[in-house]
Tab-separated table of C-alpha atoms and ligand atoms in Angstrom:
chain	number	residue	atom	x	y	z
N	12	UNK	CA	104.929	304.316	21.489
N	13	UNK	CA	107.848	303.759	23.989
N	14	UNK	CA	108.598	300.814	22.854
N	15	UNK	CA	109.396	302.165	19.210
N	16	UNK	CA	111.253	305.135	20.524
N	17	UNK	CA	113.480	302.661	22.553
N	18	UNK	CA	113.811	300.227	19.329
N	19	UNK	CA	114.950	303.395	17.100
N	20	UNK	CA	117.437	304.919	19.302
N	21	UNK	CA	118.801	300.866	19.736
N	22	UNK	CA	118.629	300.851	16.248
N	23	UNK	CA	120.745	304.229	15.620
N	24	UNK	CA	123.414	302.927	18.152
N	25	UNK	CA	123.740	299.463	16.129
N	26	UNK	CA	124.007	301.566	12.681
N	27	UNK	CA	126.987	303.519	14.001
N	28	UNK	CA	128.735	300.901	15.949
N	29	UNK	CA	128.378	297.958	13.593
N	30	UNK	CA	126.814	295.554	16.254
N	31	UNK	CA	126.761	295.416	20.012
N	32	UNK	CA	128.997	294.652	21.990
N	33	UNK	CA	128.401	291.245	24.152
N	34	UNK	CA	131.428	291.690	26.130
N	35	UNK	CA	132.698	294.728	28.003
N	36	UNK	CA	136.116	294.761	29.380
N	37	UNK	CA	137.386	297.259	31.833
N	38	UNK	CA	141.166	297.735	31.356
N	39	UNK	CA	142.114	299.656	34.864
N	40	UNK	CA	146.072	301.194	35.290
N	41	UNK	CA	147.675	303.883	37.017
N	42	UNK	CA	149.390	305.825	34.734
N	43	UNK	CA	148.853	308.331	32.252
N	44	UNK	CA	147.922	307.733	28.507
N	45	UNK	CA	151.039	308.826	27.368
N	46	UNK	CA	153.228	306.180	28.756
N	47	UNK	CA	154.538	302.836	27.571
N	48	UNK	CA	151.590	301.078	29.595
N	49	UNK	CA	149.160	303.693	28.121
N	50	UNK	CA	149.959	303.602	25.264
N	51	UNK	CA	149.791	299.771	24.636
N	52	UNK	CA	146.315	299.762	26.726
N	53	UNK	CA	144.880	301.796	24.038
N	54	UNK	CA	146.688	299.827	21.304
N	55	UNK	CA	145.152	296.677	22.758
N	56	UNK	CA	141.631	298.409	22.731
N	57	UNK	CA	141.520	299.356	19.199
N	58	UNK	CA	142.896	295.607	18.026
N	59	UNK	CA	140.783	293.764	20.176
N	60	UNK	CA	137.533	295.882	19.018
N	61	UNK	CA	138.800	295.300	15.138
N	62	UNK	CA	139.494	291.754	15.528
N	63	UNK	CA	136.463	290.993	17.864
N	64	UNK	CA	134.095	292.826	15.027
N	65	UNK	CA	132.931	294.604	17.923
N	66	UNK	CA	131.427	291.973	19.871
N	67	UNK	CA	134.127	292.895	23.006
N	68	UNK	CA	134.003	296.617	23.845
N	69	UNK	CA	137.106	297.331	25.567
N	70	UNK	CA	137.266	300.371	28.073
N	71	UNK	CA	140.625	301.639	29.431
N	72	UNK	CA	140.981	303.623	32.978
N	73	UNK	CA	143.926	305.354	33.064
N	74	UNK	CA	145.796	307.493	35.823
N	75	UNK	CA	144.042	305.586	38.951
N	76	UNK	CA	140.728	306.395	37.607
N	77	UNK	CA	138.877	303.277	38.534
N	78	UNK	CA	141.270	301.520	40.843
N	79	UNK	CA	144.540	302.762	42.827
N	80	UNK	CA	147.542	300.354	42.852
N	81	UNK	CA	146.897	297.197	44.715
N	82	UNK	CA	143.084	297.559	45.107
N	83	UNK	CA	142.946	296.684	41.174
N	84	UNK	CA	144.108	292.780	42.026
N	85	UNK	CA	141.095	292.424	44.563
N	86	UNK	CA	138.692	293.516	42.153
N	87	UNK	CA	139.941	291.527	39.309
N	88	UNK	CA	139.520	288.402	41.351
N	89	UNK	CA	136.084	289.458	41.823
N	90	UNK	CA	135.655	290.410	38.010
N	91	UNK	CA	134.601	293.894	38.914
N	92	UNK	CA	137.258	294.628	36.478
N	93	UNK	CA	138.793	292.366	33.687
N	94	UNK	CA	142.117	293.304	32.907
N	95	UNK	CA	144.871	295.188	34.599
N	96	UNK	CA	148.526	295.433	34.085
N	97	UNK	CA	150.282	296.115	37.703
N	98	UNK	CA	153.709	296.703	38.597
N	99	UNK	CA	155.495	293.446	39.564
N	100	UNK	CA	155.988	294.816	43.271
N	101	UNK	CA	152.492	295.339	43.344
N	102	UNK	CA	151.749	291.767	42.894
N	103	UNK	CA	153.363	291.017	46.672
N	104	UNK	CA	150.695	289.486	48.538
N	105	UNK	CA	149.956	286.854	45.735
N	106	UNK	CA	153.147	285.835	44.128
N	107	UNK	CA	155.888	287.889	45.793
N	108	UNK	CA	158.397	285.715	43.684
N	109	UNK	CA	157.377	288.585	41.248
N	110	UNK	CA	159.691	290.932	43.192
N	111	UNK	CA	162.849	289.344	41.296
N	112	UNK	CA	162.089	292.156	38.702
N	113	UNK	CA	162.883	294.929	41.814
N	114	UNK	CA	166.057	293.374	42.916
N	115	UNK	CA	168.689	296.603	41.857
N	116	UNK	CA	171.196	295.961	39.018
N	117	UNK	CA	169.960	292.548	38.758
N	118	UNK	CA	169.832	293.138	34.965
N	119	UNK	CA	172.693	294.003	32.923
N	120	UNK	CA	170.619	295.894	30.315
N	121	UNK	CA	167.199	295.760	28.921
N	122	UNK	CA	168.066	292.977	26.443
N	123	UNK	CA	169.033	290.580	29.545
N	124	UNK	CA	165.801	291.639	31.402
N	125	UNK	CA	163.651	290.186	28.352
N	126	UNK	CA	165.742	287.265	27.539
N	127	UNK	CA	164.612	286.779	31.179
N	128	UNK	CA	160.964	287.020	30.668
N	129	UNK	CA	160.766	285.539	27.568
N	130	UNK	CA	162.765	282.011	29.057
N	131	UNK	CA	162.113	279.891	31.525
N	132	UNK	CA	162.341	282.249	34.759
N	133	UNK	CA	159.467	284.110	33.094
N	134	UNK	CA	157.562	281.327	32.396
N	135	UNK	CA	157.884	279.701	36.078
N	136	UNK	CA	156.733	283.266	37.554
N	137	UNK	CA	153.461	283.466	34.988
N	138	UNK	CA	152.138	279.666	36.015
N	139	UNK	CA	152.639	281.185	39.680
N	140	UNK	CA	150.341	283.527	38.460
N	141	UNK	CA	147.994	281.658	37.178
N	142	UNK	CA	147.944	278.890	40.052
N	143	UNK	CA	146.481	281.790	42.027
N	144	UNK	CA	143.384	281.799	39.905
N	145	UNK	CA	144.608	284.916	37.760
N	146	UNK	CA	144.793	284.478	34.316
N	147	UNK	CA	148.606	285.802	33.408
N	148	UNK	CA	149.043	286.941	29.819
N	149	UNK	CA	151.979	289.096	29.024
N	150	UNK	CA	154.808	291.077	30.366
N	151	UNK	CA	155.120	294.753	29.715
N	152	UNK	CA	158.059	296.969	30.049
N	153	UNK	CA	158.233	300.615	31.691
N	154	UNK	CA	162.334	300.395	31.900
N	155	UNK	CA	164.966	301.655	34.394
N	156	UNK	CA	164.548	303.701	37.313
N	157	UNK	CA	166.156	307.039	38.365
N	158	UNK	CA	166.490	308.163	41.999
N	159	UNK	CA	165.245	311.949	42.989
N	160	UNK	CA	165.310	314.205	45.722
N	161	UNK	CA	164.582	317.812	47.300
N	162	UNK	CA	166.622	317.327	49.962
N	163	UNK	CA	170.282	316.699	48.854
N	164	UNK	CA	172.030	315.647	45.480
N	165	UNK	CA	172.396	311.783	45.464
N	166	UNK	CA	176.199	311.117	44.193
N	167	UNK	CA	177.557	308.731	46.288
N	168	UNK	CA	175.241	306.326	48.197
N	169	UNK	CA	175.806	307.895	51.907
N	170	UNK	CA	173.790	311.042	50.144
N	171	UNK	CA	170.679	309.119	50.817
N	172	UNK	CA	171.271	308.756	54.531
N	173	UNK	CA	168.123	309.762	56.659
N	174	UNK	CA	165.883	310.906	53.218
N	175	UNK	CA	162.477	309.632	53.222
N	176	UNK	CA	161.701	307.724	49.612
N	177	UNK	CA	158.725	307.039	48.354
N	178	UNK	CA	158.381	303.010	47.332
N	179	UNK	CA	155.752	301.051	45.932
N	180	UNK	CA	154.432	298.234	48.273
N	181	UNK	CA	157.810	295.500	48.049
N	182	UNK	CA	160.049	294.353	50.537
N	183	UNK	CA	162.629	294.401	47.926
N	184	UNK	CA	162.565	298.089	47.887
N	185	UNK	CA	162.444	298.720	51.276
N	186	UNK	CA	165.333	296.832	52.122
N	187	UNK	CA	167.110	298.603	48.748
N	188	UNK	CA	166.472	301.865	50.781
N	189	UNK	CA	167.263	300.723	54.194
N	190	UNK	CA	170.658	299.443	52.884
N	191	UNK	CA	171.816	302.823	52.063
N	192	UNK	CA	170.504	304.190	55.319
N	193	UNK	CA	167.390	305.930	53.900
N	194	UNK	CA	163.877	305.694	55.046
N	195	UNK	CA	161.499	304.074	52.497
N	196	UNK	CA	158.004	305.117	52.583
N	197	UNK	CA	154.778	303.295	51.185
N	198	UNK	CA	152.596	305.545	49.377
N	199	UNK	CA	150.257	304.821	46.422
N	200	UNK	CA	151.402	306.372	42.784
N	201	UNK	CA	148.431	308.487	42.741
N	202	UNK	CA	149.852	310.194	45.837
N	203	UNK	CA	153.207	310.580	44.906
N	204	UNK	CA	153.311	314.096	43.588
N	205	UNK	CA	151.347	315.599	46.168
N	206	UNK	CA	153.701	313.950	48.757
N	207	UNK	CA	156.811	315.324	46.925
N	208	UNK	CA	154.986	318.629	46.244
N	209	UNK	CA	154.501	319.078	50.364
N	210	UNK	CA	157.719	317.421	51.506
N	211	UNK	CA	155.906	314.378	53.070
N	212	UNK	CA	158.717	312.362	51.105
N	213	UNK	CA	162.024	314.024	49.949
N	214	UNK	CA	162.866	311.838	46.974
N	215	UNK	CA	161.293	308.621	45.088
N	216	UNK	CA	162.230	306.127	42.591
N	217	UNK	CA	160.969	305.764	38.790
N	218	UNK	CA	161.004	305.858	35.334
N	219	UNK	CA	161.796	308.835	33.261
N	220	UNK	CA	157.969	308.314	32.023
N	221	UNK	CA	156.366	307.915	34.916
N	222	UNK	CA	158.672	310.781	36.146
N	223	UNK	CA	157.904	313.077	33.269
N	224	UNK	CA	154.054	312.293	32.828
N	225	UNK	CA	153.388	312.934	36.601
N	226	UNK	CA	155.604	316.180	36.537
N	227	UNK	CA	158.004	314.427	39.757
N	228	UNK	CA	160.809	316.530	38.311
N	229	UNK	CA	158.608	319.876	38.903
N	230	UNK	CA	158.576	318.912	42.618
N	231	UNK	CA	162.457	317.945	43.033
N	232	UNK	CA	165.806	319.420	42.712
N	233	UNK	CA	167.753	316.648	42.075
N	234	UNK	CA	167.532	313.705	39.567
N	235	UNK	CA	170.189	310.890	39.090
N	236	UNK	CA	170.570	308.972	36.090
N	237	UNK	CA	171.214	305.784	38.072
N	238	UNK	CA	169.206	303.018	35.851
N	239	UNK	CA	169.317	300.939	39.140
N	240	UNK	CA	166.218	298.756	38.955
N	241	UNK	CA	163.790	298.038	36.721
N	242	UNK	CA	159.733	298.959	36.658
N	243	UNK	CA	157.575	296.366	34.755
N	244	UNK	CA	154.333	294.496	34.358
N	245	UNK	CA	152.290	291.812	33.975
N	246	UNK	CA	149.305	292.207	32.280
N	247	UNK	CA	146.585	290.158	34.210
N	248	UNK	CA	142.870	289.223	33.210
N	249	UNK	CA	140.300	288.286	35.480
N	250	UNK	CA	139.652	284.236	35.234
N	251	UNK	CA	136.329	284.300	35.202
N	252	UNK	CA	136.124	286.957	32.357
N	253	UNK	CA	138.173	284.449	30.473
N	254	UNK	CA	136.461	281.591	31.210
N	255	UNK	CA	133.295	283.349	29.683
N	256	UNK	CA	134.527	284.395	26.587
N	257	UNK	CA	133.802	281.424	23.622
N	258	UNK	CA	137.327	279.631	22.016
N	259	UNK	CA	137.043	282.681	18.961
N	260	UNK	CA	136.940	285.375	21.236
N	261	UNK	CA	140.123	284.112	23.344
N	262	UNK	CA	141.816	283.796	20.314
N	263	UNK	CA	141.353	287.536	19.450
N	264	UNK	CA	142.338	288.324	22.875
N	265	UNK	CA	145.435	286.408	22.760
N	266	UNK	CA	146.342	287.977	19.309
N	267	UNK	CA	145.616	291.477	20.179
N	268	UNK	CA	148.001	291.195	23.348
N	269	UNK	CA	150.740	289.411	21.018
N	270	UNK	CA	150.678	292.375	18.942
N	271	UNK	CA	150.203	295.205	21.663
N	272	UNK	CA	153.295	293.520	23.501
N	273	UNK	CA	155.130	293.932	20.192
N	274	UNK	CA	154.601	297.847	20.750
N	275	UNK	CA	154.721	298.034	23.858
N	276	UNK	CA	158.464	297.135	23.834
N	277	UNK	CA	158.815	299.724	20.969
N	278	UNK	CA	157.041	302.555	23.392
N	279	UNK	CA	158.844	301.781	26.429
N	280	UNK	CA	162.063	302.196	24.481
N	281	UNK	CA	161.260	305.280	22.400
N	282	UNK	CA	159.572	307.241	25.585
N	283	UNK	CA	162.167	306.167	27.855
N	284	UNK	CA	164.333	308.364	25.662
N	285	UNK	CA	162.299	310.784	24.905
N	286	UNK	CA	160.893	311.837	27.825
N	287	UNK	CA	164.211	311.863	29.258
N	288	UNK	CA	164.869	314.428	26.911
N	289	UNK	CA	162.281	316.801	27.990
N	290	UNK	CA	163.368	316.289	31.423
N	291	UNK	CA	166.542	317.609	30.566
N	292	UNK	CA	164.884	320.605	28.508
N	293	UNK	CA	162.813	321.823	31.449
N	294	UNK	CA	166.182	321.266	33.788
N	295	UNK	CA	167.878	323.600	31.084
N	296	UNK	CA	165.308	326.006	30.529
N	297	UNK	CA	164.062	326.975	34.383
N	298	UNK	CA	167.209	325.717	36.107
N	299	UNK	CA	164.930	324.389	38.767
N	300	UNK	CA	166.373	320.811	39.028
N	301	UNK	CA	170.063	319.452	38.226
N	302	UNK	CA	170.389	316.134	36.272
N	303	UNK	CA	173.330	314.064	38.018
N	304	UNK	CA	175.159	311.616	35.311
N	305	UNK	CA	177.446	309.067	37.472
N	306	UNK	CA	180.626	307.888	36.481
N	307	UNK	CA	181.215	304.166	35.850
N	308	UNK	CA	183.103	303.932	39.582
N	309	UNK	CA	180.218	305.668	40.913
N	310	UNK	CA	177.460	304.232	39.888
N	311	UNK	CA	179.037	300.820	41.032
N	312	UNK	CA	179.439	302.028	44.623
N	313	UNK	CA	175.504	302.137	44.764
N	314	UNK	CA	175.493	298.793	42.778
N	315	UNK	CA	178.081	297.250	45.621
N	316	UNK	CA	175.884	298.440	48.507
N	317	UNK	CA	172.393	297.542	47.192
N	318	UNK	CA	173.232	294.511	45.729
N	319	UNK	CA	174.170	293.049	49.165
N	320	UNK	CA	170.520	292.703	49.691
N	321	UNK	CA	169.992	289.792	47.628
N	322	UNK	CA	170.505	286.704	50.070
N	323	UNK	CA	167.847	287.985	52.117
N	324	UNK	CA	165.098	287.011	49.385
N	325	UNK	CA	166.734	283.361	48.902
N	326	UNK	CA	163.691	281.977	50.868
N	327	UNK	CA	160.881	280.297	48.806
N	328	UNK	CA	158.585	282.284	50.582
N	329	UNK	CA	160.367	285.663	49.222
N	330	UNK	CA	161.366	285.314	45.948
N	331	UNK	CA	163.662	281.828	46.032
N	332	UNK	CA	167.417	281.674	45.252
N	333	UNK	CA	166.477	279.681	41.931
N	334	UNK	CA	164.891	281.799	40.113
N	335	UNK	CA	167.555	284.747	41.870
N	336	UNK	CA	170.547	282.497	40.026
N	337	UNK	CA	168.284	281.720	36.963
N	338	UNK	CA	168.144	285.370	36.020
N	339	UNK	CA	171.754	286.139	36.914
N	340	UNK	CA	172.926	283.424	34.470
N	341	UNK	CA	170.175	283.965	31.790
N	342	UNK	CA	172.543	284.489	28.719
W	124	LMR	C1	154.190	303.094	40.592
W	124	LMR	O1	153.535	303.097	41.449
W	124	LMR	O2	155.662	303.941	40.984
W	124	LMR	C2	154.510	302.257	39.433
W	124	LMR	O3	154.101	300.956	39.353
W	124	LMR	C3	153.379	302.970	38.518
W	124	LMR	C4	153.072	302.089	37.436
W	124	LMR	O4	152.117	301.387	36.899
W	124	LMR	O5	153.968	302.292	36.130
């Protein structure tokens, strides 16, 4: 009798979902759903479930619900989670060379950045990750970062002196803030809002999308539009999980990822503008936030100061001169 009841429940589940999933793929990330990464992860979920005809059940966990920052890569290697898209800084212990993308003022614009990711430099970096036993799927964008503070408006590099800025775990970002005499403080993304609110840190750097969706602008007084550095991700998969998939499902993953990556670039472009406008609206309505636009000369002064850090990362174990010059020379 008991068996019969269970059988009936299983039949009902099967009837609603089509087929029972053979594989569960958990995708963990730290940002909100309404960000480029969050939206693309949802797109990927839907598309892979469609393509695999329900044989893969994709479960997306946003906002550090499952794993915080760096912890996710350890979990991925154990196959406790099957997918993640950490920002490049968070690969520091595994492939520090990915910090190439953290170097401030290295990329002329987002198109230049894409040419680097889609060309030999991007391929080389992906290979380095693959060699570490992690499947490197795709590069995803957030966008360029802005600087904010509650202590002092950031107009000249000297204004940053002595201020405490939250950074991701990154040697490059540490050097960047040291170059302007500031104090960088490493902190997981999930703790930035309370850190700013409680004054543990004075300021932070992040993209319009991350600032807006996590409300950092509501606990800051000044926001400077610097676009000084880029924030992006490498989408990765557990090797164990990948190998467990038959060839047809691997092909579905590849296809869903290709489509999600195209969408992701559109989401990133769109949200960067839209969410900046929402921050601007907040500033105008409340009068609690001052938005500072730099003149080209003022922006150049920041670039001159912080670009001096590049040679610190010429060593092969840091980033490597070849990769840095390869990126700078990508036409
Ligand atoms: C951060 O820690 O600021 C970012 O890496 C968060 C993210 O994933 O965009």
